[in-house]
Coordinates of C-alpha atoms and ligand atoms in Angstrom, one line a residue:
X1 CA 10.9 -30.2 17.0
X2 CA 11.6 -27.7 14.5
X3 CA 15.2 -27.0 13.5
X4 CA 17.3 -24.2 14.3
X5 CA 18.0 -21.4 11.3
X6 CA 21.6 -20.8 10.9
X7 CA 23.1 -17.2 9.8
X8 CA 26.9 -17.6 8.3
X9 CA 28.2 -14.0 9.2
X10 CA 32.2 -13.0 8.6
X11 CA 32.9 -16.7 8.4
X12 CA 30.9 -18.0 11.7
X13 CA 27.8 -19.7 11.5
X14 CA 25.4 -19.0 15.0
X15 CA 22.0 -21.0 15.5
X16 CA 18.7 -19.5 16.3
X17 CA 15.4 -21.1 17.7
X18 CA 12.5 -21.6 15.4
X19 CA 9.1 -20.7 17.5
X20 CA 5.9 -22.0 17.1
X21 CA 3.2 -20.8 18.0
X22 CA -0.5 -23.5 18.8
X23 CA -1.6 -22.6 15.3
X24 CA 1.6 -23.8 13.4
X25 CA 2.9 -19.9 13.0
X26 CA 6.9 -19.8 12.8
X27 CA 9.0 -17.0 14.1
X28 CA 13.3 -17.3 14.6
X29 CA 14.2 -16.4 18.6
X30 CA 16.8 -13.8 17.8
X31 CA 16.7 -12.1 21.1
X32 CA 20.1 -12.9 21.4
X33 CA 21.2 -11.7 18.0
X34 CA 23.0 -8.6 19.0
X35 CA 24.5 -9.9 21.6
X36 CA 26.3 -12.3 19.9
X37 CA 26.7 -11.2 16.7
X38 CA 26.7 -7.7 17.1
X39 CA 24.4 -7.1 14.2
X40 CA 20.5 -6.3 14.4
X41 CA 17.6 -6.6 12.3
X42 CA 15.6 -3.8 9.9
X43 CA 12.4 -4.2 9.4
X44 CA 10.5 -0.9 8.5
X45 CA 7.2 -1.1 9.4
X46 CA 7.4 -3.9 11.5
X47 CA 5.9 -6.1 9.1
X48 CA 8.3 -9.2 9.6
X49 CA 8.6 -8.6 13.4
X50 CA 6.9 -10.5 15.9
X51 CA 7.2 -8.8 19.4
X52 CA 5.4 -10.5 21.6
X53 CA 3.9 -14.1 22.3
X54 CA 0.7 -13.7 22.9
X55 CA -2.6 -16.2 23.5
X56 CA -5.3 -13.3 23.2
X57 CA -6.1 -13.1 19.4
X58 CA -5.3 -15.4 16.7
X59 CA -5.6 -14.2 12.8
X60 CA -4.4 -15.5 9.6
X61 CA -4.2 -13.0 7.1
X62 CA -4.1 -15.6 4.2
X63 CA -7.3 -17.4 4.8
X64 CA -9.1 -14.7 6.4
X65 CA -9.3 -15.9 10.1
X66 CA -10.1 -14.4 13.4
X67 CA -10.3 -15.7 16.7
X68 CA -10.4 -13.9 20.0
X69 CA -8.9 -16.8 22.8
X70 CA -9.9 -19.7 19.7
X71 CA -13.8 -18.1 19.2
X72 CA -14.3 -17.5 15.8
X73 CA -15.2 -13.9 15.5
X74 CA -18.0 -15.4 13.4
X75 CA -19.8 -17.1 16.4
X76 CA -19.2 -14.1 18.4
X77 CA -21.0 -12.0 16.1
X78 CA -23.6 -14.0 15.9
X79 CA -24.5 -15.1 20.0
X80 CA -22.7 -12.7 21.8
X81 CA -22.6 -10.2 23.1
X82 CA -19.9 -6.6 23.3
X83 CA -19.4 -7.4 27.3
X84 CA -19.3 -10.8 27.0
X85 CA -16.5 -10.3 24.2
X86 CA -15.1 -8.1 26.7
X87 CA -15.0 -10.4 29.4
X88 CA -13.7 -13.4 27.3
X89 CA -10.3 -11.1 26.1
X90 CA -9.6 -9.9 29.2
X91 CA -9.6 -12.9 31.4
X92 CA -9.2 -15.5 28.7
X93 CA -12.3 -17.3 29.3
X94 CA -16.4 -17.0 28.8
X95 CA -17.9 -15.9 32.1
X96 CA -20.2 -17.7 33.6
X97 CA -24.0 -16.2 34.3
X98 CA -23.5 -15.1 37.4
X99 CA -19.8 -13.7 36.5
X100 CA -21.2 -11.4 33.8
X101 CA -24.3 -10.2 36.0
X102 CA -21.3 -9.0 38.2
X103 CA -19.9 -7.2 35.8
X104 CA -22.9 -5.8 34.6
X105 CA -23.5 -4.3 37.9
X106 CA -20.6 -3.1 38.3
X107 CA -20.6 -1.2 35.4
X108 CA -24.1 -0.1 35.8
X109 CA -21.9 1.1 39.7
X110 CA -19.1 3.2 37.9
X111 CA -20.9 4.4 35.1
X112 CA -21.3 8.1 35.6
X113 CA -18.3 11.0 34.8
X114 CA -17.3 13.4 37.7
X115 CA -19.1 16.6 36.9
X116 CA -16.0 18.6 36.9
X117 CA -15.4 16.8 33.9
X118 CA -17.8 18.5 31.9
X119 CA -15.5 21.8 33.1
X120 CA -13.1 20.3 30.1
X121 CA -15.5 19.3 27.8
X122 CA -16.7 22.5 27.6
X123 CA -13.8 24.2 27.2
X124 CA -12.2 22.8 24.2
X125 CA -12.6 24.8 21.3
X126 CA -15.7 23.9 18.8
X127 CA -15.2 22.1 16.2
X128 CA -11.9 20.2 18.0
X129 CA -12.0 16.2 16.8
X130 CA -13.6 14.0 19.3
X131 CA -11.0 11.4 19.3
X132 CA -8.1 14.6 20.6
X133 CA -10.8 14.7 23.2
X134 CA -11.2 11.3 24.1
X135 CA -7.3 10.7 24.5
X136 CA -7.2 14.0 26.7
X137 CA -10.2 12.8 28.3
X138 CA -8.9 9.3 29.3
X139 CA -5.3 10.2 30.3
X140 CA -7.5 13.0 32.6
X141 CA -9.2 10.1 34.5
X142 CA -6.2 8.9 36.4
X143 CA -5.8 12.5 37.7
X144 CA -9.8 11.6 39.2
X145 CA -9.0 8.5 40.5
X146 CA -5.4 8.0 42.2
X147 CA -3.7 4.7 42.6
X148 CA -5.2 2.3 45.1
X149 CA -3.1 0.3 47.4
X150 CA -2.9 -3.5 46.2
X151 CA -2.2 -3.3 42.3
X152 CA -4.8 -6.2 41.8
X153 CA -7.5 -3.4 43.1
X154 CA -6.2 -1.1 41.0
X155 CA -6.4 -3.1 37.9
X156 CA -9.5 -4.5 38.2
X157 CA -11.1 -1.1 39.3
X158 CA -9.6 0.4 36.2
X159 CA -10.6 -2.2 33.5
X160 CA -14.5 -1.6 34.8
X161 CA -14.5 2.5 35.0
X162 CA -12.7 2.5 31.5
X163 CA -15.2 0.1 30.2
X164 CA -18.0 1.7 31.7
X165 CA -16.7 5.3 32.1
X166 CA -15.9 5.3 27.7
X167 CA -19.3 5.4 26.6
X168 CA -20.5 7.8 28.6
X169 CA -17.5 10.6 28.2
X170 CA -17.8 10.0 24.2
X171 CA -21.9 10.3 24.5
X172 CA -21.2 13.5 26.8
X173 CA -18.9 14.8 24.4
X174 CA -21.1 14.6 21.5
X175 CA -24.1 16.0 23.5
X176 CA -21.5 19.1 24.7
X177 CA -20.3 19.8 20.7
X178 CA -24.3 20.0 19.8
X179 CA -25.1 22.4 22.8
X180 CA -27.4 20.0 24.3
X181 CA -27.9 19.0 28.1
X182 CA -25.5 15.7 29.1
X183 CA -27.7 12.2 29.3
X184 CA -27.0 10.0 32.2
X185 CA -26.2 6.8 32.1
X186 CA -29.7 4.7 32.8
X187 CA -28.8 1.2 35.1
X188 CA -32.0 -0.5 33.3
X189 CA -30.3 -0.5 30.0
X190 CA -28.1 -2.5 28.7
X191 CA -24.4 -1.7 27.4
X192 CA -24.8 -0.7 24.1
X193 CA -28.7 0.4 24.2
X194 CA -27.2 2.8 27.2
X195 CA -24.9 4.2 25.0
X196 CA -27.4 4.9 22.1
X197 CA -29.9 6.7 24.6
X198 CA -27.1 8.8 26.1
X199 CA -26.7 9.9 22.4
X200 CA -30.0 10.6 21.3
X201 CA -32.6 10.8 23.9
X202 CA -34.1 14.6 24.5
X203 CA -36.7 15.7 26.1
X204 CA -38.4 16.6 23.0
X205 CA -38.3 12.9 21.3
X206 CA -37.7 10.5 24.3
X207 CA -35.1 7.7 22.4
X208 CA -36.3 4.1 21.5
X209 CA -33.9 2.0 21.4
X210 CA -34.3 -0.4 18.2
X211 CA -33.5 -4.2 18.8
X212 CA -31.6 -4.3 15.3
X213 CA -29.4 -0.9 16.5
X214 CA -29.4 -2.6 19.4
X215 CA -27.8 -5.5 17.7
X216 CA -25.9 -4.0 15.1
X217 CA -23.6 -1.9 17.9
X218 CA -23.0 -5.0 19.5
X219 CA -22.0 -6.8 16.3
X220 CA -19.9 -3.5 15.4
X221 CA -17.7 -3.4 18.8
X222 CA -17.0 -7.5 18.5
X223 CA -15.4 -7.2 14.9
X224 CA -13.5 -4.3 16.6
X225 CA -12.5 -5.9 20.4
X226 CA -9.2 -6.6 19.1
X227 CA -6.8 -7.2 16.4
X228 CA -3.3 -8.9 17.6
X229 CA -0.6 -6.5 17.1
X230 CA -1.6 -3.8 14.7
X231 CA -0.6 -0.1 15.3
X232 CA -2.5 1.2 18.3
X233 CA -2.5 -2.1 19.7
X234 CA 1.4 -1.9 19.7
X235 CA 1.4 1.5 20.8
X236 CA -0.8 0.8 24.0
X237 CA 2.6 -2.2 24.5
X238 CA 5.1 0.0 24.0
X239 CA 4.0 3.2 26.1
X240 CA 3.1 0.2 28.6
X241 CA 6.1 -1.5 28.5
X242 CA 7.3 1.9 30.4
X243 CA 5.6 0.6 33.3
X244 CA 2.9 3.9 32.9
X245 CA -0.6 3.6 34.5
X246 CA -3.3 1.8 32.2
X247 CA -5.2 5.7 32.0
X248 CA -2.2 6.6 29.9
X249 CA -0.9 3.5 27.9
X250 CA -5.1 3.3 26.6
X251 CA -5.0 6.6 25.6
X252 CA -1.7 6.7 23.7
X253 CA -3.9 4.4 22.1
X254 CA -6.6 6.6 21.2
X255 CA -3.9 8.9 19.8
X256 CA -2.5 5.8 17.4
X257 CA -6.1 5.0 15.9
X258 CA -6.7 8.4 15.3
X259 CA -4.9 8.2 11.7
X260 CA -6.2 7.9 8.7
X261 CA -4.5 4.3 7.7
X262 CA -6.2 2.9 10.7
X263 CA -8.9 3.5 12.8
X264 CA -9.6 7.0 11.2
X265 CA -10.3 4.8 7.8
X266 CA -14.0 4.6 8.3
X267 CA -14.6 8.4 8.9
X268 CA -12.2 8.8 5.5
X269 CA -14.3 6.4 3.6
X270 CA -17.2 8.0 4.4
X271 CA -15.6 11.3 3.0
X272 CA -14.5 9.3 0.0
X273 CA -18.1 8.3 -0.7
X274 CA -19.6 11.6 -0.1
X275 CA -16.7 13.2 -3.0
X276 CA -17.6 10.6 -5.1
X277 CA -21.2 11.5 -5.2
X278 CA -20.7 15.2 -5.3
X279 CA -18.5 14.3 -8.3
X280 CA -21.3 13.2 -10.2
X281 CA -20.8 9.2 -8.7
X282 CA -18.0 8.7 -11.2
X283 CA -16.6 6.2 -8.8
X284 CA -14.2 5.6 -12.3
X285 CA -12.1 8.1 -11.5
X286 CA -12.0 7.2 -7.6
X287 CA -10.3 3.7 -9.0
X288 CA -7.8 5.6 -11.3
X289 CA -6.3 7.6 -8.8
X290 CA -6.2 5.0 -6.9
X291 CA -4.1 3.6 -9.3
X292 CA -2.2 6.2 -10.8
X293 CA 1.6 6.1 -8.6
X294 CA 1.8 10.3 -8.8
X295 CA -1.6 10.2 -7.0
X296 CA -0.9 10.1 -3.5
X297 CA -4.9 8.9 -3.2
X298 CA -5.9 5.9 -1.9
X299 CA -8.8 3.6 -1.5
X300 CA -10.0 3.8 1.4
X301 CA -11.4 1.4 3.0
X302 CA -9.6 -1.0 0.7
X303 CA -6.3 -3.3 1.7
X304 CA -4.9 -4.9 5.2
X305 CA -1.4 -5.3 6.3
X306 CA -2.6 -9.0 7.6
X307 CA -5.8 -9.7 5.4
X308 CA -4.1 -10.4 1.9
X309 CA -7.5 -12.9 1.1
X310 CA -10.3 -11.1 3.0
X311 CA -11.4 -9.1 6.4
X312 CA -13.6 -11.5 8.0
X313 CA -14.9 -8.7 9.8
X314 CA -16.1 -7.1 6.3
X315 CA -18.1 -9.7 5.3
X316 CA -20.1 -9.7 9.2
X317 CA -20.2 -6.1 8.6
X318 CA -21.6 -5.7 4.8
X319 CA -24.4 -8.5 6.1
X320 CA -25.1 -6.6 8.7
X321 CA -25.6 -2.9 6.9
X322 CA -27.9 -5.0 4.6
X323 CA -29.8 -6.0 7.1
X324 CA -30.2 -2.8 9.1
X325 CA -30.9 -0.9 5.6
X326 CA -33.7 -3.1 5.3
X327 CA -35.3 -3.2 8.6
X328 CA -35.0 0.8 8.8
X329 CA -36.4 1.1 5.7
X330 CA -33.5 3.9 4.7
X331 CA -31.8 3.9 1.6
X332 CA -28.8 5.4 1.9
X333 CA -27.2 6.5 -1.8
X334 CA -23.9 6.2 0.0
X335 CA -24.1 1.9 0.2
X336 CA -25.2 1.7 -3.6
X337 CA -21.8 3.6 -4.4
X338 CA -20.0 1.9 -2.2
X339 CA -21.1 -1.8 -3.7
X340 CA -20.2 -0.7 -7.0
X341 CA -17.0 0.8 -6.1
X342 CA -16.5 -2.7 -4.8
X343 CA -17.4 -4.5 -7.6
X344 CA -15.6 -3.0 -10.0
X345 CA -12.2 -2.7 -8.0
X346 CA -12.6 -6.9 -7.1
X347 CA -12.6 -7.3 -11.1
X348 CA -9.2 -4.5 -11.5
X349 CA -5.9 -5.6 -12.4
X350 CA -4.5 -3.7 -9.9
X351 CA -6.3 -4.5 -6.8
X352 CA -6.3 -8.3 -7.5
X353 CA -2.4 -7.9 -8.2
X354 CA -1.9 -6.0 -4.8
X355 CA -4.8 -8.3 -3.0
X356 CA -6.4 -5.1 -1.9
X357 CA -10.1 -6.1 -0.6
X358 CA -12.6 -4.4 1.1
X359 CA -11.7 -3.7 4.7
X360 CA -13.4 -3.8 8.5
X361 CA -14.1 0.2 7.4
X362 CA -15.9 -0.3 3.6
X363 CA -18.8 -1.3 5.7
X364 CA -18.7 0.1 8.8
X365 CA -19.1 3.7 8.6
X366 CA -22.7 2.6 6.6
X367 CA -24.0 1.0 9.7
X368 CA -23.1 4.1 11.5
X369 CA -24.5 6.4 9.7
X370 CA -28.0 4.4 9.6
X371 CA -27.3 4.8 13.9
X372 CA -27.4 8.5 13.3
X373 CA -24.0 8.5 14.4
X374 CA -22.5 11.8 13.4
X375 CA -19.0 11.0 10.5
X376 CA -16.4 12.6 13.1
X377 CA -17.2 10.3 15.9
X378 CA -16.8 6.9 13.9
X379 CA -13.1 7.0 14.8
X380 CA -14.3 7.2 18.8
X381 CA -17.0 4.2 18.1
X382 CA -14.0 2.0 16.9
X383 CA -11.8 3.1 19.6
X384 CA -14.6 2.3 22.4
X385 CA -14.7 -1.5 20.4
X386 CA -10.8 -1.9 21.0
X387 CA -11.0 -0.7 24.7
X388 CA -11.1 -4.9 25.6
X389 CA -8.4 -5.5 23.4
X390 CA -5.9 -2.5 24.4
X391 CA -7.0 -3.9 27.8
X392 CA -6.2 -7.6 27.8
X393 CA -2.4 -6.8 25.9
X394 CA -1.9 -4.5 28.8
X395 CA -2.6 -7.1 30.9
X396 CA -0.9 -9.8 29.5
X397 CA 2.4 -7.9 29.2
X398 CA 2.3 -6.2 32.3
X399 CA 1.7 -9.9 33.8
X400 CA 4.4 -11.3 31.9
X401 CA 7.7 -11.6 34.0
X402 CA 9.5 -11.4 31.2
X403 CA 8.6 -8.7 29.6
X404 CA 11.1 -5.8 29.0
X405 CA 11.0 -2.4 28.1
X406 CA 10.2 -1.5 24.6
X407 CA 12.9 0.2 23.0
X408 CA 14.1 -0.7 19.2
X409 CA 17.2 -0.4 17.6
X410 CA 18.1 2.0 14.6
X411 CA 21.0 1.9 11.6
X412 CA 22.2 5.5 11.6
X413 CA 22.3 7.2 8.8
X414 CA 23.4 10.8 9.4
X415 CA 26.4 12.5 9.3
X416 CA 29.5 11.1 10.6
X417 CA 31.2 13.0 13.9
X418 CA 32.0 16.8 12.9
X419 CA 33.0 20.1 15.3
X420 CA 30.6 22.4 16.8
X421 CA 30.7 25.9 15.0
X422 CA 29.9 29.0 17.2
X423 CA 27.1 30.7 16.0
X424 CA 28.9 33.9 14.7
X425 CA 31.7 31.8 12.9
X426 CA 29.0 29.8 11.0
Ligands
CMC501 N1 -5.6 1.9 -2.6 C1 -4.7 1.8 -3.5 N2 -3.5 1.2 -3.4 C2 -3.2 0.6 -2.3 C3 -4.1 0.7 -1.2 C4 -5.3 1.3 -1.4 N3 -6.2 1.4 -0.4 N4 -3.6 0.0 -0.1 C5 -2.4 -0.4 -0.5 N5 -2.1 0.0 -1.8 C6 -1.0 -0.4 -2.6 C7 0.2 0.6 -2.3 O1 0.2 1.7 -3.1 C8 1.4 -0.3 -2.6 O2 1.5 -0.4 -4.0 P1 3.0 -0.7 -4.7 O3 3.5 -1.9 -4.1 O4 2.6 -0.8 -6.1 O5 3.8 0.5 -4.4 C9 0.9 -1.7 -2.2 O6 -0.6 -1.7 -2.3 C10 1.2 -2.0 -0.7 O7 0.9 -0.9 0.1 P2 1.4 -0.7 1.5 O8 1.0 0.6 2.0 O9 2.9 -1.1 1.6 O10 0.7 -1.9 2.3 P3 0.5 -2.0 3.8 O11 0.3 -3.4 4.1 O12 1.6 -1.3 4.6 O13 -0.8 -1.1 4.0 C11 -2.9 -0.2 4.6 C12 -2.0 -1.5 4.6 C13 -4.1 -0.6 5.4 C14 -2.1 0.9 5.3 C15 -3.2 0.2 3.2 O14 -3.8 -0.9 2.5 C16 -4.1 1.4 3.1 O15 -3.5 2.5 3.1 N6 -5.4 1.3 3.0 C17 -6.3 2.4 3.0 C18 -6.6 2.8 4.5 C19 -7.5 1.9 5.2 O16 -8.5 1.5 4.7 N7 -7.1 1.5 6.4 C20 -7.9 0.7 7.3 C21 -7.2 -0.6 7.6 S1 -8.4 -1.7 8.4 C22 -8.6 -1.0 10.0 C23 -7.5 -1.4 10.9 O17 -7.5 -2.6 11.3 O18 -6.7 -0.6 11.2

């Protein structure tokens, strides 16, 4: 049993409960802090804050674990597949052959877009960002497809068309941007082979689908399926946690991995790359500014709020653009910069001091590119990854019968009560 912590506040000492969580993670209860002590915590950032239990996803930032319901992301990578990941965060458990036929099916079922979809897509200006579109796109769908009577219908109805419905509205958004004619989902292909032919196939050069693409998208949406309680993760709780339909709380999701710090990383290292380069490759300078406190640049690609050892998920990911490199046969200048950027900022001062190490996105945005996958639609490839994630912390705090709404507290720090002045006395 662990021991209570004690706070001495004004002369009183109160008790609070010590949690711990199956892997030996500690967290004080102070749920009933304000209430009895009147005082509450800060924590900017949320970095000391745990605000949920939660039996999804396990990670330890220290010694560079990952575990989606106790599977190493590891052995996921390596047998799995994305829709078996899927299947195993959502309902807590590998399916069983015949469960994940179903599923398949069912996907294969709710697959296709409503045509007066397209209506939309067309209409946003060129040049808009596919993920704005994609969170439009997704809070859209509920307007398509009104609640059902029993809410376990509804759930499990909405889980497969979001699934399903994803790849097809980001393929059909990229095929809109280019001016080319919308590919339909095929039911003989598989999830992420689907996806690549609704991308690429025309009628001019019908689309293989290669078995290491093939692969290498699987690979790419497990490392991404989910990541405990990390920004859009928490925003998908939190807009949730208002009771809002699952259309809505996924794409306030979208809108949170939009930025730059998080899922928007791999499109911005990309871009960081590509400056380098035009700068002559002087990837030396790249590392100063990193550096340099005036410079408000960062590496990106580079540091974790959790991972302080390394990103598991990096090291699946730089195997894996190896691998694909070779197979394709493409050299892409892009991955030489990016190992020696590497290299040289895992031997800097500053990095080691700050434990910054290659991220999920160093990688990512290499194996991408080698897809053909165009840079402004890298941010909607993670975001299709963490669908099964956003899903199954839905789920579980929407199943949770304790679960309240989310609303933190604030210390005010603005001026203290003072009259209103009419507008011409002012
Ligand atoms: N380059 C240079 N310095 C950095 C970097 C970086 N990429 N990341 C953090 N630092 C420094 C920062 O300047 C600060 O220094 P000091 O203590 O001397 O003022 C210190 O490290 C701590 O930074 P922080 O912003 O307080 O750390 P955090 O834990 O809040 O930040 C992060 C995590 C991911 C936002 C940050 O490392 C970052 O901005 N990285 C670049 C963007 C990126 O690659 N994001 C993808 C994250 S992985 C995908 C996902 O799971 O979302």
């Amino acid at each position: 049993m662990a021991e209570n912590v004690k706070i001495v506040y004004e002369g009183k000492t109160y008790e609070f409960p010590i949690i711990v969580g199956s892997e030996g993670e500690k967290g004080i209860d102070i749920s009933k802090l304000r209430q009895i002590t009147g005082l509450i915590t800060l924590d900017p950032g949320y970095a000391n804050t745990g605000s949920c239990t939660s039996s999804i996803t396990f990670m330890d930032g220290e010694k560079g674990i990952l575990r989606y319901r106790g599977i190493p992301v590891e052995q996921l990578a390596e047998h799995s597949s994305f829709i078996e990941t899927a299947y195993l965060l959502i309902n807590g458990r590998l399916p069983t052959r015949e469960e994940l036929d179903h599923v398949s099916a069912l996907f294969n079922d709710n697959s296709l877009v409503h045509e007066d979809m397209q209506i939309f897509y067309q209409n946003f200006p060129r040049g808009s960002h596919p993920m704005g579109i994609l969170s439009s796109m997704v809070n859209a769908l509920r307007s398509f497809y009104p609640e059902l009577q029993t809410i376990e219908e509804e759930i499990n109805i909405t889980v497969i068309r979001l699934l399903s419905k994803v790849r097809t509205m980001a393929a059909m958004s990229y095929r809109i941007s280019r001016g080319h004619k919308v590919v339909y989902p095929r039911p003989d292909l598989k999830y992420c082979a689907n996806f690549l032919n609704m991308m690429f196939d025309t009628p001019v050069k019908p689309y293989q689908v290669d078995d290491i693409l093939e692969k290498a998208l699987n690979v790419f949406w497990i490392l991404h399926a989910d990541h405990e309680q990390n920004c859009s993760t928490s925003a998908v709780r939190l807009v949730g946690s208002g009771r809002v339909n699952l259309y809505a709380a996924i794409s306030a999701g979208i809108a949170a991995l939009w930025g730059p710090l998080h899922g928007g990383a791999n499109q911005a290292v990309i871009e960081m790359l590509t400056d380098i380069q035009k700068d002559g490759g002087n990837y030396m300078r790249a590392v100063a500014r990193a550096k340099d406190k005036k410079d408000p640049f960062r590496l990106m690609g580079f540091g974790h709020r959790v991972y302080k050892a390394y990103d598991p998920r990096a090291r699946i990911m730089k195997k894996m653009c190896h691998r694909i490199l070779d197979k394709l046969s493409f050299d892409d200048p892009l991955l030489d910069l990016a190992k020696e950027l590497e290299e040289v900022a895992l031997k800097d001062d500053y990095f080691i001091d700050h434990n910054l190490y290659p991220n999920v996105d160093f990688y990512s945005g290499i194996v991408l590119r080698a897809m053909g996958i165009p840079t402004n639609m890298f941010t909607v490839m993670f975001a299709i990854g963490r669908f099964p994630g956003w899903i199954a912390q839905w789920k579980e705090c929407s199943d949770d019968p304790n679960w309240r709404l989310g609303r933190p507290r604030q210390i005010y720090i603005g001026p203290e009560k003072k009259q209103y002045i009419p507008i011409d006395q002012r």
